[in-house]
């Protein structure tokens, strides 16, 4: 046995010892409880019955819970009723100790849910009736209203429409008790988007809404046919419009548009829903270990979704979960794991174990980038950039509507400003040499920053504050330099003239796209500028300011740049030199990522939309930038698995959601926590380790091992300014002669988009 294998075996033995100690502690807790009722039943029944067939049982469980119904292998299985000591009750279908199928859950408060369950969660079609009389009937996903549903509120209001993660989102109709009604778009439980509000007196407002109030273009129409058209805002200084009387109305109406906010909408607040004290998936069962697992152990409590409630080491459970019905190893089936797998070994075709190395975090490194201080070759350029940004953002401008005119996107729409050292009427004095500053399409980028909810003062402070920018150690493949703000929120990239032209050309389509799809994965652009240095060189430096995808409270442990091609798509560094900031590529990827159902569906939809935009604009060579934060790490840097994936076909856990259950329950109890999670940002997921066979070195996606890690994911589509120009066409023609045409990056935008999407759907999967 090698030294490395010996280390693994010792670690395994230590894990077993910890597990046994934890089991003793758990048994010492539960062993003090009298279980006479249940044990007497079990002793008699186990002599006369084996666990091959479900049977009817009536049990008083050790903690006082009561169960009556079908029983199998020491678990509720089939139809049954479970009553908890706190008054909660479930009546319905069970599957091996889990609520699965149709059932009815009731709370002590009088609230009830009747409908479909999945692994302990309210999931499917169901009806919830609150203790206050409110009811909801519709679709559920993991305890939350998600899909179409009809809700009657306790105050007499009702809503019929789309829901997402527990809130109204999408299209829907809301009617108040007084008869007023709104039909249109919703977002995060508030009226947002285009919609119509109709009052019982016949008045009507048609237009745009934001955060529950009219905002932007809209028309207020009176019942007599007169109407007011304009730009609406609760800020009276931004309000403007025109009144058009009808034949029967007063010509000069004395009416303040602000009355819409102060009077007409004052009694039409959206009712808030009832909060649930405890979720069905959090209820614990006092049940016995399976008879397959070792017979005479003390009982332990489990939740209705199958979680063990005591804080014992999970490794022991994982090591026994692959045993067959007769307690023999089932390692011969595809997807099952032998003892060698559990010890971190791989077995070759001859059955000889070989080491499967334990995954470790890459080397920690100092903060990314070199601070640009006085004496740095780009110090003056940084000062010029900061002066220009401060001027552009701080320049007074009228409040922009989100509906921009075509002239705002005109390539000729740019503003030049001269910055002499002594200052001018519009610019401050400075210590740099004279330069000229250019703003491209300033109104568009100002509106984009507003759309992306960027506060102008924070934006200026990040880029132009006292803290210097940091220059990344080496320029990118394109020759561009990258700079980071001190707070890591923004990244500034120098760009070629051709890239600037591409961005300006696609700006109208880009603007409409990011406005339509809040969850878009494409890079967020905040400004496009140029610095022209005076003197003999007359050098021009163009900058694009973007959001930094990896600005987070989490440490990013692994970074991948993924295109879906294989030629040259591997890092040149040996494993020992890879750091947390190293950008790995397609052939370095050794994971597939498992997202919860709702997020996976949204991911697929958004990738399709984003790729359609890029294909339409003839863009190629873009990539998905992925960052991973591993949540469970040992003190010496080893990654700790969250368990082994159930092989396909194992029905016991096929329907069980696989996100960290404690975290999921916390999210469901506090929906406000969802606001910090967006598609591609702070996303909880599970990463399954993959391994490439030695004879498939250039296979893009390796074989899954079942080894799972809890991660927080960050991802987005970057490098979206490369069009399929003559240089890329020549590159494609040249490389196609030497290599497999499907393996190279430089391909037609349509083919690139299709290959990119297909690749992402191989490395991202729905959690089952």
PDB file of C-alpha atoms in Angstrom, residues 512-719:
ATOM      1  CA  UNK A 512     -33.866  46.458 -25.283  1.00  0.00           C
ATOM      2  CA  UNK A 513     -32.612  43.015 -24.252  1.00  0.00           C
ATOM      3  CA  UNK A 514     -31.371  43.930 -20.766  1.00  0.00           C
ATOM      4  CA  UNK A 515     -34.498  46.018 -20.222  1.00  0.00           C
ATOM      5  CA  UNK A 516     -36.753  43.083 -21.157  1.00  0.00           C
ATOM      6  CA  UNK A 517     -34.862  40.375 -19.266  1.00  0.00           C
ATOM      7  CA  UNK A 518     -33.740  41.272 -15.760  1.00  0.00           C
ATOM      8  CA  UNK A 519     -32.023  37.887 -15.366  1.00  0.00           C
ATOM      9  CA  UNK A 520     -29.905  38.260 -18.497  1.00  0.00           C
ATOM     10  CA  UNK A 521     -26.449  36.706 -18.161  1.00  0.00           C
ATOM     11  CA  UNK A 522     -24.701  39.033 -20.624  1.00  0.00           C
ATOM     12  CA  UNK A 523     -22.148  41.503 -19.273  1.00  0.00           C
ATOM     13  CA  UNK A 524     -23.532  44.691 -17.738  1.00  0.00           C
ATOM     14  CA  UNK A 525     -22.022  47.775 -19.429  1.00  0.00           C
ATOM     15  CA  UNK A 526     -22.058  51.084 -17.525  1.00  0.00           C
ATOM     16  CA  UNK A 527     -20.118  53.467 -19.749  1.00  0.00           C
ATOM     17  CA  UNK A 528     -18.023  53.775 -22.914  1.00  0.00           C
ATOM     18  CA  UNK A 529     -15.353  56.506 -22.942  1.00  0.00           C
ATOM     19  CA  UNK A 530     -12.186  57.619 -24.676  1.00  0.00           C
ATOM     20  CA  UNK A 531      -9.130  59.530 -23.442  1.00  0.00           C
ATOM     21  CA  UNK A 532      -7.138  61.365 -26.106  1.00  0.00           C
ATOM     22  CA  UNK A 533      -3.720  62.430 -24.890  1.00  0.00           C
ATOM     23  CA  UNK A 534      -2.374  65.672 -26.357  1.00  0.00           C
ATOM     24  CA  UNK A 535       1.153  65.880 -27.666  1.00  0.00           C
ATOM     25  CA  UNK A 536       3.053  64.335 -30.547  1.00  0.00           C
ATOM     26  CA  UNK A 537       1.536  60.865 -30.204  1.00  0.00           C
ATOM     27  CA  UNK A 538      -2.137  61.950 -30.044  1.00  0.00           C
ATOM     28  CA  UNK A 539      -2.780  58.519 -28.482  1.00  0.00           C
ATOM     29  CA  UNK A 540      -6.382  57.437 -27.969  1.00  0.00           C
ATOM     30  CA  UNK A 541      -7.325  54.966 -25.243  1.00  0.00           C
ATOM     31  CA  UNK A 542     -10.895  53.645 -25.219  1.00  0.00           C
ATOM     32  CA  UNK A 543     -12.457  52.265 -22.036  1.00  0.00           C
ATOM     33  CA  UNK A 544     -15.523  50.201 -21.270  1.00  0.00           C
ATOM     34  CA  UNK A 545     -16.752  50.036 -17.671  1.00  0.00           C
ATOM     35  CA  UNK A 546     -18.406  46.760 -16.677  1.00  0.00           C
ATOM     36  CA  UNK A 547     -19.743  45.042 -13.589  1.00  0.00           C
ATOM     37  CA  UNK A 548     -17.357  42.633 -11.861  1.00  0.00           C
ATOM     38  CA  UNK A 549     -19.087  39.257 -11.725  1.00  0.00           C
ATOM     39  CA  UNK A 550     -16.965  38.091  -8.785  1.00  0.00           C
ATOM     40  CA  UNK A 551     -17.644  41.003  -6.447  1.00  0.00           C
ATOM     41  CA  UNK A 552     -18.984  39.070  -3.476  1.00  0.00           C
ATOM     42  CA  UNK A 553     -18.646  38.451   0.246  1.00  0.00           C
ATOM     43  CA  UNK A 554     -17.763  34.867  -0.714  1.00  0.00           C
ATOM     44  CA  UNK A 555     -14.213  33.872  -1.600  1.00  0.00           C
ATOM     45  CA  UNK A 556     -14.090  32.570  -5.166  1.00  0.00           C
ATOM     46  CA  UNK A 557     -12.110  29.332  -4.977  1.00  0.00           C
ATOM     47  CA  UNK A 558     -12.292  28.244  -8.635  1.00  0.00           C
ATOM     48  CA  UNK A 559     -12.765  30.196 -11.871  1.00  0.00           C
ATOM     49  CA  UNK A 560     -13.591  28.775 -15.279  1.00  0.00           C
ATOM     50  CA  UNK A 561     -13.832  30.395 -18.713  1.00  0.00           C
ATOM     51  CA  UNK A 562     -15.983  28.040 -20.816  1.00  0.00           C
ATOM     52  CA  UNK A 563     -16.673  28.189 -24.563  1.00  0.00           C
ATOM     53  CA  UNK A 564     -17.646  24.671 -25.540  1.00  0.00           C
ATOM     54  CA  UNK A 565     -14.579  24.189 -27.774  1.00  0.00           C
ATOM     55  CA  UNK A 566     -11.527  22.036 -27.074  1.00  0.00           C
ATOM     56  CA  UNK A 567      -8.624  23.334 -29.182  1.00  0.00           C
ATOM     57  CA  UNK A 568      -6.202  25.130 -26.872  1.00  0.00           C
ATOM     58  CA  UNK A 569      -8.787  25.178 -24.108  1.00  0.00           C
ATOM     59  CA  UNK A 570      -6.602  24.199 -21.178  1.00  0.00           C
ATOM     60  CA  UNK A 571      -4.416  26.148 -18.777  1.00  0.00           C
ATOM     61  CA  UNK A 572      -0.664  26.064 -19.219  1.00  0.00           C
ATOM     62  CA  UNK A 573       0.025  25.935 -15.483  1.00  0.00           C
ATOM     63  CA  UNK A 574       0.788  22.744 -13.570  1.00  0.00           C
ATOM     64  CA  UNK A 575      -1.600  21.893 -10.723  1.00  0.00           C
ATOM     65  CA  UNK A 576       0.897  23.077  -8.092  1.00  0.00           C
ATOM     66  CA  UNK A 577       0.907  26.612  -9.546  1.00  0.00           C
ATOM     67  CA  UNK A 578      -2.862  27.037  -9.877  1.00  0.00           C
ATOM     68  CA  UNK A 579      -4.183  29.749  -7.578  1.00  0.00           C
ATOM     69  CA  UNK A 580      -7.676  30.905  -6.661  1.00  0.00           C
ATOM     70  CA  UNK A 581      -7.418  33.660  -9.296  1.00  0.00           C
ATOM     71  CA  UNK A 582      -6.234  31.344 -12.098  1.00  0.00           C
ATOM     72  CA  UNK A 583      -8.724  31.206 -14.971  1.00  0.00           C
ATOM     73  CA  UNK A 584      -9.215  27.558 -15.923  1.00  0.00           C
ATOM     74  CA  UNK A 585     -10.698  26.476 -19.263  1.00  0.00           C
ATOM     75  CA  UNK A 586     -12.949  23.853 -20.800  1.00  0.00           C
ATOM     76  CA  UNK A 587     -10.551  20.915 -20.590  1.00  0.00           C
ATOM     77  CA  UNK A 588      -9.717  21.804 -16.980  1.00  0.00           C
ATOM     78  CA  UNK A 589     -13.362  21.576 -15.940  1.00  0.00           C
ATOM     79  CA  UNK A 590     -13.976  18.628 -13.611  1.00  0.00           C
ATOM     80  CA  UNK A 591     -17.537  19.332 -12.444  1.00  0.00           C
ATOM     81  CA  UNK A 592     -21.098  19.343 -13.609  1.00  0.00           C
ATOM     82  CA  UNK A 593     -23.449  21.739 -11.840  1.00  0.00           C
ATOM     83  CA  UNK A 594     -26.841  20.798 -10.435  1.00  0.00           C
ATOM     84  CA  UNK A 595     -29.411  23.582 -10.037  1.00  0.00           C
ATOM     85  CA  UNK A 596     -32.815  23.439  -8.394  1.00  0.00           C
ATOM     86  CA  UNK A 597     -35.675  22.863 -10.823  1.00  0.00           C
ATOM     87  CA  UNK A 598     -36.980  26.446 -10.981  1.00  0.00           C
ATOM     88  CA  UNK A 599     -33.498  27.922 -11.363  1.00  0.00           C
ATOM     89  CA  UNK A 600     -32.481  25.350 -13.990  1.00  0.00           C
ATOM     90  CA  UNK A 601     -35.553  26.118 -16.077  1.00  0.00           C
ATOM     91  CA  UNK A 602     -34.867  29.859 -15.831  1.00  0.00           C
ATOM     92  CA  UNK A 603     -31.204  29.226 -16.726  1.00  0.00           C
ATOM     93  CA  UNK A 604     -32.169  27.321 -19.888  1.00  0.00           C
ATOM     94  CA  UNK A 605     -34.635  30.009 -20.953  1.00  0.00           C
ATOM     95  CA  UNK A 606     -32.172  32.827 -20.356  1.00  0.00           C
ATOM     96  CA  UNK A 607     -29.268  31.139 -22.138  1.00  0.00           C
ATOM     97  CA  UNK A 608     -31.542  30.690 -25.161  1.00  0.00           C
ATOM     98  CA  UNK A 609     -32.558  34.376 -25.094  1.00  0.00           C
ATOM     99  CA  UNK A 610     -29.006  35.636 -24.642  1.00  0.00           C
ATOM    100  CA  UNK A 611     -27.601  33.413 -27.372  1.00  0.00           C
ATOM    101  CA  UNK A 612     -30.352  34.528 -29.742  1.00  0.00           C
ATOM    102  CA  UNK A 613     -29.317  38.151 -29.158  1.00  0.00           C
ATOM    103  CA  UNK A 614     -25.638  37.413 -29.777  1.00  0.00           C
ATOM    104  CA  UNK A 615     -26.388  35.303 -32.840  1.00  0.00           C
ATOM    105  CA  UNK A 616     -28.615  38.027 -34.231  1.00  0.00           C
ATOM    106  CA  UNK A 617     -25.821  40.586 -33.747  1.00  0.00           C
ATOM    107  CA  UNK A 618     -23.271  38.253 -35.434  1.00  0.00           C
ATOM    108  CA  UNK A 619     -21.240  37.894 -32.207  1.00  0.00           C
ATOM    109  CA  UNK A 620     -19.040  34.880 -31.482  1.00  0.00           C
ATOM    110  CA  UNK A 621     -16.084  33.859 -29.301  1.00  0.00           C
ATOM    111  CA  UNK A 622     -17.955  34.690 -26.094  1.00  0.00           C
ATOM    112  CA  UNK A 623     -17.743  32.458 -23.042  1.00  0.00           C
ATOM    113  CA  UNK A 624     -19.409  31.647 -19.749  1.00  0.00           C
ATOM    114  CA  UNK A 625     -17.330  32.832 -16.820  1.00  0.00           C
ATOM    115  CA  UNK A 626     -18.005  30.640 -13.763  1.00  0.00           C
ATOM    116  CA  UNK A 627     -16.878  31.187 -10.184  1.00  0.00           C
ATOM    117  CA  UNK A 628     -17.254  28.608  -7.414  1.00  0.00           C
ATOM    118  CA  UNK A 629     -17.209  29.066  -3.673  1.00  0.00           C
ATOM    119  CA  UNK A 630     -16.972  25.736  -1.836  1.00  0.00           C
ATOM    120  CA  UNK A 631     -18.993  25.879   1.361  1.00  0.00           C
ATOM    121  CA  UNK A 632     -17.442  22.939   3.222  1.00  0.00           C
ATOM    122  CA  UNK A 633     -13.650  23.005   3.584  1.00  0.00           C
ATOM    123  CA  UNK A 634     -11.489  21.239   6.174  1.00  0.00           C
ATOM    124  CA  UNK A 635      -8.840  23.220   8.118  1.00  0.00           C
ATOM    125  CA  UNK A 636      -6.079  21.785   5.919  1.00  0.00           C
ATOM    126  CA  UNK A 637      -7.830  22.864   2.697  1.00  0.00           C
ATOM    127  CA  UNK A 638      -9.501  19.582   1.676  1.00  0.00           C
ATOM    128  CA  UNK A 639     -12.938  19.933   0.116  1.00  0.00           C
ATOM    129  CA  UNK A 640     -15.628  18.136   2.126  1.00  0.00           C
ATOM    130  CA  UNK A 641     -18.289  16.355   0.113  1.00  0.00           C
ATOM    131  CA  UNK A 642     -21.970  16.783   0.889  1.00  0.00           C
ATOM    132  CA  UNK A 643     -22.625  13.128   0.103  1.00  0.00           C
ATOM    133  CA  UNK A 644     -22.861  10.761  -2.824  1.00  0.00           C
ATOM    134  CA  UNK A 645     -25.446  11.116  -5.533  1.00  0.00           C
ATOM    135  CA  UNK A 646     -28.127   8.415  -5.684  1.00  0.00           C
ATOM    136  CA  UNK A 647     -27.603   6.317  -8.831  1.00  0.00           C
ATOM    137  CA  UNK A 648     -30.218   6.639 -11.586  1.00  0.00           C
ATOM    138  CA  UNK A 649     -33.079   4.227 -11.001  1.00  0.00           C
ATOM    139  CA  UNK A 650     -32.845   4.251  -7.194  1.00  0.00           C
ATOM    140  CA  UNK A 651     -36.416   5.326  -6.501  1.00  0.00           C
ATOM    141  CA  UNK A 652     -35.984   5.968  -2.808  1.00  0.00           C
ATOM    142  CA  UNK A 653     -34.388   9.371  -3.280  1.00  0.00           C
ATOM    143  CA  UNK A 654     -34.966  10.143  -6.970  1.00  0.00           C
ATOM    144  CA  UNK A 655     -37.479  12.892  -6.168  1.00  0.00           C
ATOM    145  CA  UNK A 656     -35.608  14.418  -3.281  1.00  0.00           C
ATOM    146  CA  UNK A 657     -34.360  18.005  -3.795  1.00  0.00           C
ATOM    147  CA  UNK A 658     -30.638  18.091  -3.155  1.00  0.00           C
ATOM    148  CA  UNK A 659     -29.862  21.603  -1.997  1.00  0.00           C
ATOM    149  CA  UNK A 660     -28.582  21.884   1.558  1.00  0.00           C
ATOM    150  CA  UNK A 661     -31.830  21.319   3.446  1.00  0.00           C
ATOM    151  CA  UNK A 662     -31.113  23.618   6.369  1.00  0.00           C
ATOM    152  CA  UNK A 663     -30.321  26.450   3.972  1.00  0.00           C
ATOM    153  CA  UNK A 664     -33.378  25.726   1.837  1.00  0.00           C
ATOM    154  CA  UNK A 665     -35.687  25.734   4.867  1.00  0.00           C
ATOM    155  CA  UNK A 666     -34.197  29.022   6.012  1.00  0.00           C
ATOM    156  CA  UNK A 667     -34.756  30.517   2.564  1.00  0.00           C
ATOM    157  CA  UNK A 668     -38.335  29.307   2.464  1.00  0.00           C
ATOM    158  CA  UNK A 669     -39.158  30.641   5.924  1.00  0.00           C
ATOM    159  CA  UNK A 670     -37.602  34.011   5.075  1.00  0.00           C
ATOM    160  CA  UNK A 671     -38.413  34.812   1.410  1.00  0.00           C
ATOM    161  CA  UNK A 672     -36.560  38.127   1.766  1.00  0.00           C
ATOM    162  CA  UNK A 673     -33.337  36.110   1.587  1.00  0.00           C
ATOM    163  CA  UNK A 674     -34.210  35.298  -2.020  1.00  0.00           C
ATOM    164  CA  UNK A 675     -33.502  38.916  -2.954  1.00  0.00           C
ATOM    165  CA  UNK A 676     -29.773  38.240  -2.574  1.00  0.00           C
ATOM    166  CA  UNK A 677     -29.970  35.268  -4.934  1.00  0.00           C
ATOM    167  CA  UNK A 678     -30.374  35.917  -8.642  1.00  0.00           C
ATOM    168  CA  UNK A 679     -29.637  33.894 -11.723  1.00  0.00           C
ATOM    169  CA  UNK A 680     -25.836  33.727 -11.839  1.00  0.00           C
ATOM    170  CA  UNK A 681     -25.317  35.584  -8.533  1.00  0.00           C
ATOM    171  CA  UNK A 682     -25.015  33.991  -5.062  1.00  0.00           C
ATOM    172  CA  UNK A 683     -26.690  30.831  -6.371  1.00  0.00           C
ATOM    173  CA  UNK A 684     -26.668  27.806  -4.053  1.00  0.00           C
ATOM    174  CA  UNK A 685     -26.028  24.652  -6.077  1.00  0.00           C
ATOM    175  CA  UNK A 686     -24.269  21.305  -5.969  1.00  0.00           C
ATOM    176  CA  UNK A 687     -21.183  20.537  -8.016  1.00  0.00           C
ATOM    177  CA  UNK A 688     -20.641  16.888  -8.947  1.00  0.00           C
ATOM    178  CA  UNK A 689     -17.080  15.867  -9.585  1.00  0.00           C
ATOM    179  CA  UNK A 690     -16.275  14.353 -12.978  1.00  0.00           C
ATOM    180  CA  UNK A 691     -13.313  12.342 -14.238  1.00  0.00           C
ATOM    181  CA  UNK A 692     -12.030  12.047 -17.809  1.00  0.00           C
ATOM    182  CA  UNK A 693     -10.851   8.633 -18.888  1.00  0.00           C
ATOM    183  CA  UNK A 694      -7.237   8.492 -20.047  1.00  0.00           C
ATOM    184  CA  UNK A 695      -8.352   7.482 -23.555  1.00  0.00           C
ATOM    185  CA  UNK A 696     -10.684  10.529 -23.805  1.00  0.00           C
ATOM    186  CA  UNK A 697      -8.265  13.319 -22.966  1.00  0.00           C
ATOM    187  CA  UNK A 698     -10.092  15.886 -25.119  1.00  0.00           C
ATOM    188  CA  UNK A 699     -13.590  14.967 -23.974  1.00  0.00           C
ATOM    189  CA  UNK A 700     -15.251  18.210 -22.850  1.00  0.00           C
ATOM    190  CA  UNK A 701     -17.426  16.660 -20.134  1.00  0.00           C
ATOM    191  CA  UNK A 702     -16.057  13.877 -17.944  1.00  0.00           C
ATOM    192  CA  UNK A 703     -17.895  10.976 -16.366  1.00  0.00           C
ATOM    193  CA  UNK A 704     -19.827  11.824 -13.158  1.00  0.00           C
ATOM    194  CA  UNK A 705     -18.431  10.192 -10.024  1.00  0.00           C
ATOM    195  CA  UNK A 706     -21.376  10.870  -7.723  1.00  0.00           C
ATOM    196  CA  UNK A 707     -19.109  12.942  -5.438  1.00  0.00           C
ATOM    197  CA  UNK A 708     -21.058  16.108  -4.593  1.00  0.00           C
ATOM    198  CA  UNK A 709     -19.996  19.439  -3.137  1.00  0.00           C
ATOM    199  CA  UNK A 710     -22.161  22.260  -1.788  1.00  0.00           C
ATOM    200  CA  UNK A 711     -21.193  25.439  -3.659  1.00  0.00           C
ATOM    201  CA  UNK A 712     -22.266  29.022  -4.209  1.00  0.00           C
ATOM    202  CA  UNK A 713     -22.107  29.835  -7.922  1.00  0.00           C
ATOM    203  CA  UNK A 714     -21.474  32.988  -9.915  1.00  0.00           C
ATOM    204  CA  UNK A 715     -21.677  32.976 -13.703  1.00  0.00           C
ATOM    205  CA  UNK A 716     -22.253  35.255 -16.677  1.00  0.00           C
ATOM    206  CA  UNK A 717     -21.595  35.562 -20.408  1.00  0.00           C
ATOM    207  CA  UNK A 718     -18.527  37.709 -21.150  1.00  0.00           C
ATOM    208  CA  UNK A 719     -16.479  38.863 -24.155  1.00  0.00           C
TER     209      UNK A 719
END
